[in-house]
Amino acid sequence: MRIDVLTIFPEFFQVLDVSLLGKARQAALVEIHVHQLRDWAAFKSDGTPDAHRTVDDAPFGGGAGMVMKPDVWGSALDDVLEEGGVLVIPSPAGVPFTQALAAELSESPQLVFACGRYEGIDARVAEHYAGRGFRVLEVSLGDYVLNGGEVAAFAMIEAVTRLIPGFMGNAESIVEESHSDGLLEYPSYTRPASWRGLEVPPVLLSGHHGKVAAWRHEQQLERTRERRPDMLADGGAEAL
Ligand SMILES: COc1cccc(COC(=O)c2cn[nH]c2)c1
């Protein structure tokens, strides 16, 4: 998979070289290219140089803050977005990012993350590329507002790339994760069996695999009921 990130803060993504993701990059499972959006803002739409490499302007219709210019994004995306690529725009107004969506995106040949700042990106950018037949997704990590899409993109990149076959050392650990079966994960324990007066649930020491599996499933249900009733309300479908 190829991942391209367009941002005015490319230095934010340098850490990708050292994390687990770094290994995947070396293994050539993932190619990540981070681009400085301002490189496409060196000239104004009339062709004259823009020394400030401006990427934003005031919103039509008034209102607070600034909006990112469509022409700058268009120049950048025309160069970066490949046929079959998916344009992902992290946004508080997006569809929920879920494990199911991460799995779906992990099968794309290319993901392009457009990291918005200010009040967001001119709406015509998403409209234009959807109109050209690209899959365009505005995706939300949660119901809160960040200063820009970089943090959200980083989280999505990690959630997606770890699902790429061959990326995680122990593929089995991916299968049994939270949300993969529509329920929260059961609690985990390891040695010592007794710690500060707290004991590991005896069933886990019983060696009876059937009882362990039943206990774990019950724990998943109990936890999901307590912490995420929304996940059960709509039939256990993936939820934010
Ligand atoms: C593209 O337009 C905007 C506008 C404002 C902030 C952002 C950054 O994303 C988030 O804040 C976010 C993502 N998931 N949950 C919150 C993008």
CSV table of C-alpha atoms and ligand atoms in Angstrom, one decimal:
chain,number,residue,atom,x,y,z
A,1,MET,CA,0.0,0.0,0.0
A,2,ARG,CA,1.1,3.6,-0.7
A,3,ILE,CA,0.1,6.3,1.7
A,4,ASP,CA,0.4,10.0,0.9
A,5,VAL,CA,-0.1,12.7,3.5
A,6,LEU,CA,-0.7,16.3,2.5
A,7,THR,CA,-0.2,18.7,5.4
A,8,ILE,CA,1.3,22.1,6.3
A,9,PHE,CA,3.1,20.4,9.2
A,10,PRO,CA,5.0,17.5,7.5
A,11,GLU,CA,7.5,17.3,10.4
A,12,PHE,CA,4.6,16.0,12.5
A,13,PHE,CA,4.9,12.6,10.6
A,14,GLN,CA,8.7,12.1,11.0
A,15,VAL,CA,8.0,9.8,14.0
A,16,LEU,CA,6.5,7.3,11.5
A,17,ASP,CA,10.1,6.4,10.6
A,18,VAL,CA,10.8,5.0,14.1
A,19,SER,CA,7.6,3.3,15.2
A,20,LEU,CA,6.4,-0.2,14.3
A,21,LEU,CA,5.4,1.5,11.1
A,22,GLY,CA,9.1,2.0,10.4
A,23,LYS,CA,9.6,-1.7,10.2
A,24,ALA,CA,6.7,-2.1,7.8
A,25,ARG,CA,8.1,0.6,5.6
A,26,GLN,CA,11.5,-1.2,5.6
A,27,ALA,CA,9.6,-4.4,4.8
A,28,ALA,CA,8.1,-2.5,1.8
A,29,LEU,CA,4.6,-3.4,3.0
A,30,VAL,CA,3.8,0.3,3.3
A,31,GLU,CA,5.2,3.3,1.3
A,32,ILE,CA,4.6,6.5,3.1
A,33,HIS,CA,5.2,9.9,1.5
A,34,VAL,CA,4.5,13.1,3.4
A,35,HIS,CA,4.1,16.3,1.4
A,36,GLN,CA,4.3,20.0,2.4
A,37,LEU,CA,1.0,21.4,1.0
A,38,ARG,CA,2.6,24.9,0.7
A,39,ASP,CA,4.7,23.5,-2.1
A,40,TRP,CA,1.6,23.8,-4.3
A,41,ALA,CA,0.9,27.4,-3.2
A,42,ALA,CA,4.0,29.0,-4.6
A,43,PHE,CA,2.0,30.6,-7.4
A,44,LYS,CA,-1.4,32.3,-7.3
A,45,SER,CA,-4.2,31.1,-9.6
A,46,ASP,CA,-3.2,33.9,-11.9
A,47,GLY,CA,0.3,32.5,-12.2
A,48,THR,CA,2.1,35.3,-10.3
A,49,PRO,CA,4.4,34.1,-7.5
A,50,ASP,CA,3.1,34.0,-3.9
A,51,ALA,CA,6.0,34.5,-1.6
A,52,HIS,CA,3.8,33.6,1.4
A,53,ARG,CA,2.6,30.4,-0.2
A,54,THR,CA,-0.9,31.1,1.1
A,55,VAL,CA,-3.1,28.1,1.7
A,56,ASP,CA,-6.1,29.8,3.3
A,57,ASP,CA,-8.6,32.6,2.8
A,58,ALA,CA,-11.7,34.2,4.5
A,59,PRO,CA,-14.9,32.2,4.3
A,60,PHE,CA,-17.6,33.2,1.8
A,61,GLY,CA,-20.7,34.1,3.8
A,62,GLY,CA,-18.6,35.4,6.6
A,63,GLY,CA,-18.0,33.7,10.0
A,64,ALA,CA,-15.0,33.2,12.1
A,65,GLY,CA,-11.7,31.6,11.0
A,66,MET,CA,-10.3,30.8,7.6
A,67,VAL,CA,-10.9,28.2,5.0
A,68,MET,CA,-8.3,26.2,3.0
A,69,LYS,CA,-8.2,27.2,-0.7
A,70,PRO,CA,-9.6,24.7,-3.2
A,71,ASP,CA,-7.0,25.6,-5.9
A,72,VAL,CA,-4.0,24.8,-3.7
A,73,TRP,CA,-5.6,21.5,-2.7
A,74,GLY,CA,-6.5,20.8,-6.4
A,75,SER,CA,-3.0,21.3,-7.6
A,76,ALA,CA,-1.6,19.0,-4.8
A,77,LEU,CA,-4.2,16.3,-5.2
A,78,ASP,CA,-3.9,16.2,-9.0
A,79,ASP,CA,-0.2,15.4,-8.5
A,80,VAL,CA,-0.6,12.9,-5.6
A,81,LEU,CA,-3.9,11.1,-5.9
A,82,GLU,CA,-3.5,8.0,-8.1
A,83,GLU,CA,-6.2,6.0,-9.9
A,84,GLY,CA,-7.8,3.7,-7.4
A,85,GLY,CA,-6.6,5.8,-4.6
A,86,VAL,CA,-9.0,6.8,-1.7
A,87,LEU,CA,-9.1,10.4,-0.5
A,88,VAL,CA,-9.5,10.5,3.3
A,89,ILE,CA,-10.3,13.8,4.9
A,90,PRO,CA,-10.2,13.7,8.7
A,91,SER,CA,-13.0,15.9,9.9
A,92,PRO,CA,-15.3,16.4,13.0
A,93,ALA,CA,-18.1,16.3,10.4
A,94,GLY,CA,-17.1,13.0,9.0
A,95,VAL,CA,-18.5,9.5,9.2
A,96,PRO,CA,-17.3,7.5,12.2
A,97,PHE,CA,-13.9,5.8,11.9
A,98,THR,CA,-14.4,2.2,12.9
A,99,GLN,CA,-12.4,-1.0,12.9
A,100,ALA,CA,-14.6,-2.1,10.0
A,101,LEU,CA,-13.6,1.0,8.0
A,102,ALA,CA,-10.0,0.5,8.9
A,103,ALA,CA,-10.1,-3.1,7.6
A,104,GLU,CA,-11.8,-1.8,4.4
A,105,LEU,CA,-9.2,0.9,3.9
A,106,SER,CA,-6.4,-1.6,4.5
A,107,GLU,CA,-7.2,-3.2,1.2
A,108,SER,CA,-6.8,0.0,-0.9
A,109,PRO,CA,-3.8,0.4,-3.2
A,110,GLN,CA,-3.4,4.0,-2.1
A,111,LEU,CA,-4.7,6.2,0.7
A,112,VAL,CA,-4.3,10.0,0.5
A,113,PHE,CA,-4.8,11.9,3.8
A,114,ALA,CA,-5.8,15.5,3.3
A,115,CYS,CA,-5.0,17.2,6.7
A,116,GLY,CA,-7.2,20.2,7.1
A,117,ARG,CA,-6.4,23.1,9.4
A,118,TYR,CA,-8.2,26.3,10.3
A,119,GLU,CA,-12.0,25.8,9.8
A,120,GLY,CA,-11.5,23.2,7.2
A,121,ILE,CA,-11.1,22.7,3.4
A,122,ASP,CA,-13.3,24.3,0.7
A,123,ALA,CA,-16.2,21.8,0.3
A,124,ARG,CA,-15.7,21.8,-3.5
A,125,VAL,CA,-12.4,19.8,-3.1
A,126,ALA,CA,-14.3,16.7,-1.9
A,127,GLU,CA,-17.1,17.3,-4.4
A,128,HIS,CA,-14.6,17.6,-7.3
A,129,TYR,CA,-12.7,14.4,-6.7
A,130,ALA,CA,-15.9,12.4,-5.9
A,131,GLY,CA,-17.2,13.8,-9.2
A,132,ARG,CA,-14.1,12.4,-10.9
A,133,GLY,CA,-14.9,9.0,-9.6
A,134,PHE,CA,-12.5,8.8,-6.7
A,135,ARG,CA,-13.7,7.4,-3.3
A,136,VAL,CA,-13.7,10.4,-1.0
A,137,LEU,CA,-14.3,9.9,2.7
A,138,GLU,CA,-14.7,12.6,5.4
A,139,VAL,CA,-13.9,10.6,8.5
A,140,SER,CA,-14.2,11.5,12.2
A,141,LEU,CA,-12.2,9.9,15.0
A,142,GLY,CA,-14.7,11.1,17.6
A,143,ASP,CA,-17.0,13.9,18.7
A,144,TYR,CA,-14.4,16.5,19.5
A,145,VAL,CA,-12.5,19.1,17.5
A,146,LEU,CA,-8.7,19.0,16.9
A,147,ASN,CA,-6.7,21.9,15.5
A,148,GLY,CA,-6.0,19.9,12.3
A,149,GLY,CA,-6.3,16.6,10.7
A,150,GLU,CA,-2.7,15.5,11.4
A,151,VAL,CA,-3.4,13.7,14.7
A,152,ALA,CA,-6.5,12.0,13.3
A,153,ALA,CA,-4.6,10.9,10.2
A,154,PHE,CA,-1.8,9.5,12.3
A,155,ALA,CA,-4.2,7.4,14.3
A,156,MET,CA,-6.0,6.2,11.2
A,157,ILE,CA,-2.7,5.3,9.5
A,158,GLU,CA,-1.7,3.2,12.5
A,159,ALA,CA,-5.1,1.5,12.7
A,160,VAL,CA,-5.1,0.7,9.0
A,161,THR,CA,-1.5,-0.3,8.4
A,162,ARG,CA,-1.4,-2.8,11.3
A,163,LEU,CA,-4.1,-4.8,9.5
A,164,ILE,CA,-2.1,-5.2,6.4
A,165,PRO,CA,-1.2,-8.9,6.1
A,166,GLY,CA,2.4,-9.5,7.2
A,167,PHE,CA,2.7,-6.2,9.1
A,168,MET,CA,2.0,-7.4,12.7
A,169,GLY,CA,4.2,-10.1,14.0
A,170,ASN,CA,1.5,-12.2,15.5
A,171,ALA,CA,-1.5,-12.2,13.1
A,172,GLU,CA,-3.6,-14.0,15.7
A,173,SER,CA,-3.5,-11.0,18.0
A,174,ILE,CA,-5.3,-9.0,15.4
A,175,VAL,CA,-8.2,-11.4,15.0
A,176,GLU,CA,-9.2,-11.3,18.7
A,177,GLU,CA,-9.2,-7.5,19.2
A,178,SER,CA,-11.8,-5.2,20.6
A,179,HIS,CA,-14.5,-4.3,18.0
A,180,SER,CA,-13.5,-7.1,15.6
A,181,ASP,CA,-16.5,-9.1,16.7
A,182,GLY,CA,-18.7,-6.1,17.5
A,183,LEU,CA,-18.0,-6.4,21.3
A,184,LEU,CA,-15.3,-4.9,23.6
A,185,GLU,CA,-12.3,-7.0,24.5
A,186,TYR,CA,-12.3,-9.2,27.7
A,187,PRO,CA,-10.0,-8.3,30.6
A,188,SER,CA,-6.5,-9.8,30.4
A,189,TYR,CA,-4.2,-11.0,33.1
A,190,THR,CA,-0.6,-12.4,33.4
A,191,ARG,CA,1.8,-13.5,36.2
A,192,PRO,CA,1.9,-13.1,39.2
A,193,ALA,CA,-1.4,-14.9,39.9
A,194,SER,CA,-1.7,-12.9,43.1
A,195,TRP,CA,-0.8,-9.2,43.2
A,196,ARG,CA,-1.3,-6.8,46.0
A,197,GLY,CA,-4.1,-9.0,47.3
A,198,LEU,CA,-5.8,-9.2,44.0
A,199,GLU,CA,-6.3,-12.7,42.4
A,200,VAL,CA,-6.5,-13.7,38.7
A,201,PRO,CA,-10.0,-15.1,38.1
A,202,PRO,CA,-9.6,-18.9,38.9
A,203,VAL,CA,-11.2,-20.0,35.7
A,204,LEU,CA,-8.2,-18.7,33.8
A,205,LEU,CA,-5.9,-21.0,35.8
A,206,SER,CA,-8.2,-24.0,35.3
A,207,GLY,CA,-6.8,-25.2,32.0
A,208,HIS,CA,-10.3,-25.8,30.8
A,209,HIS,CA,-10.4,-24.0,27.4
A,210,GLY,CA,-14.1,-24.2,27.0
A,211,LYS,CA,-14.8,-22.6,30.3
A,212,VAL,CA,-12.2,-19.9,29.6
A,213,ALA,CA,-13.8,-19.1,26.3
A,214,ALA,CA,-17.2,-18.9,27.9
A,215,TRP,CA,-16.0,-16.7,30.7
A,216,ARG,CA,-14.2,-14.4,28.3
A,217,HIS,CA,-17.3,-14.0,26.1
A,218,GLU,CA,-19.4,-13.2,29.1
A,219,GLN,CA,-16.9,-10.6,30.1
A,220,GLN,CA,-17.1,-9.1,26.7
A,221,LEU,CA,-20.9,-8.8,26.9
A,222,GLU,CA,-20.8,-7.4,30.4
A,223,ARG,CA,-18.2,-4.8,29.5
A,224,THR,CA,-20.0,-3.8,26.3
A,225,ARG,CA,-23.3,-3.4,28.2
A,226,GLU,CA,-21.6,-1.2,30.8
A,227,ARG,CA,-19.4,0.9,28.6
A,228,ARG,CA,-20.8,0.9,25.1
A,229,PRO,CA,-24.6,0.1,25.2
A,230,ASP,CA,-24.7,1.9,21.8
A,231,MET,CA,-22.8,-1.0,20.3
A,232,LEU,CA,-25.5,-3.4,21.4
A,233,ALA,CA,-28.5,-1.1,20.6
A,234,ASP,CA,-27.9,-1.3,16.9
A,235,GLY,CA,-27.4,-5.0,16.8
A,236,GLY,CA,-23.7,-4.9,17.6
A,237,ALA,CA,-22.8,-3.2,14.4
A,238,GLU,CA,-19.6,-1.3,14.4
A,239,ALA,CA,-20.0,2.1,16.1
A,240,LEU,CA,-17.7,5.0,16.9
B,1,LIG,C1,-11.2,19.1,7.4
B,1,LIG,O1,-11.8,20.1,8.2
B,1,LIG,C2,-11.4,20.1,9.6
B,1,LIG,C3,-11.9,21.2,10.4
B,1,LIG,C4,-11.5,21.2,11.7
B,1,LIG,C5,-10.6,20.3,12.2
B,1,LIG,C6,-10.2,19.2,11.4
B,1,LIG,C7,-9.3,18.2,12.0
B,1,LIG,O2,-10.0,17.0,12.3
B,1,LIG,C8,-10.7,16.9,13.5
B,1,LIG,O3,-10.7,17.8,14.3
B,1,LIG,C9,-11.3,15.6,13.9
B,1,LIG,C10,-11.2,14.4,13.2
B,1,LIG,N1,-11.9,13.5,13.8
B,1,LIG,N2,-12.5,14.1,14.9
B,1,LIG,C11,-12.1,15.4,15.0
B,1,LIG,C12,-10.6,19.1,10.1
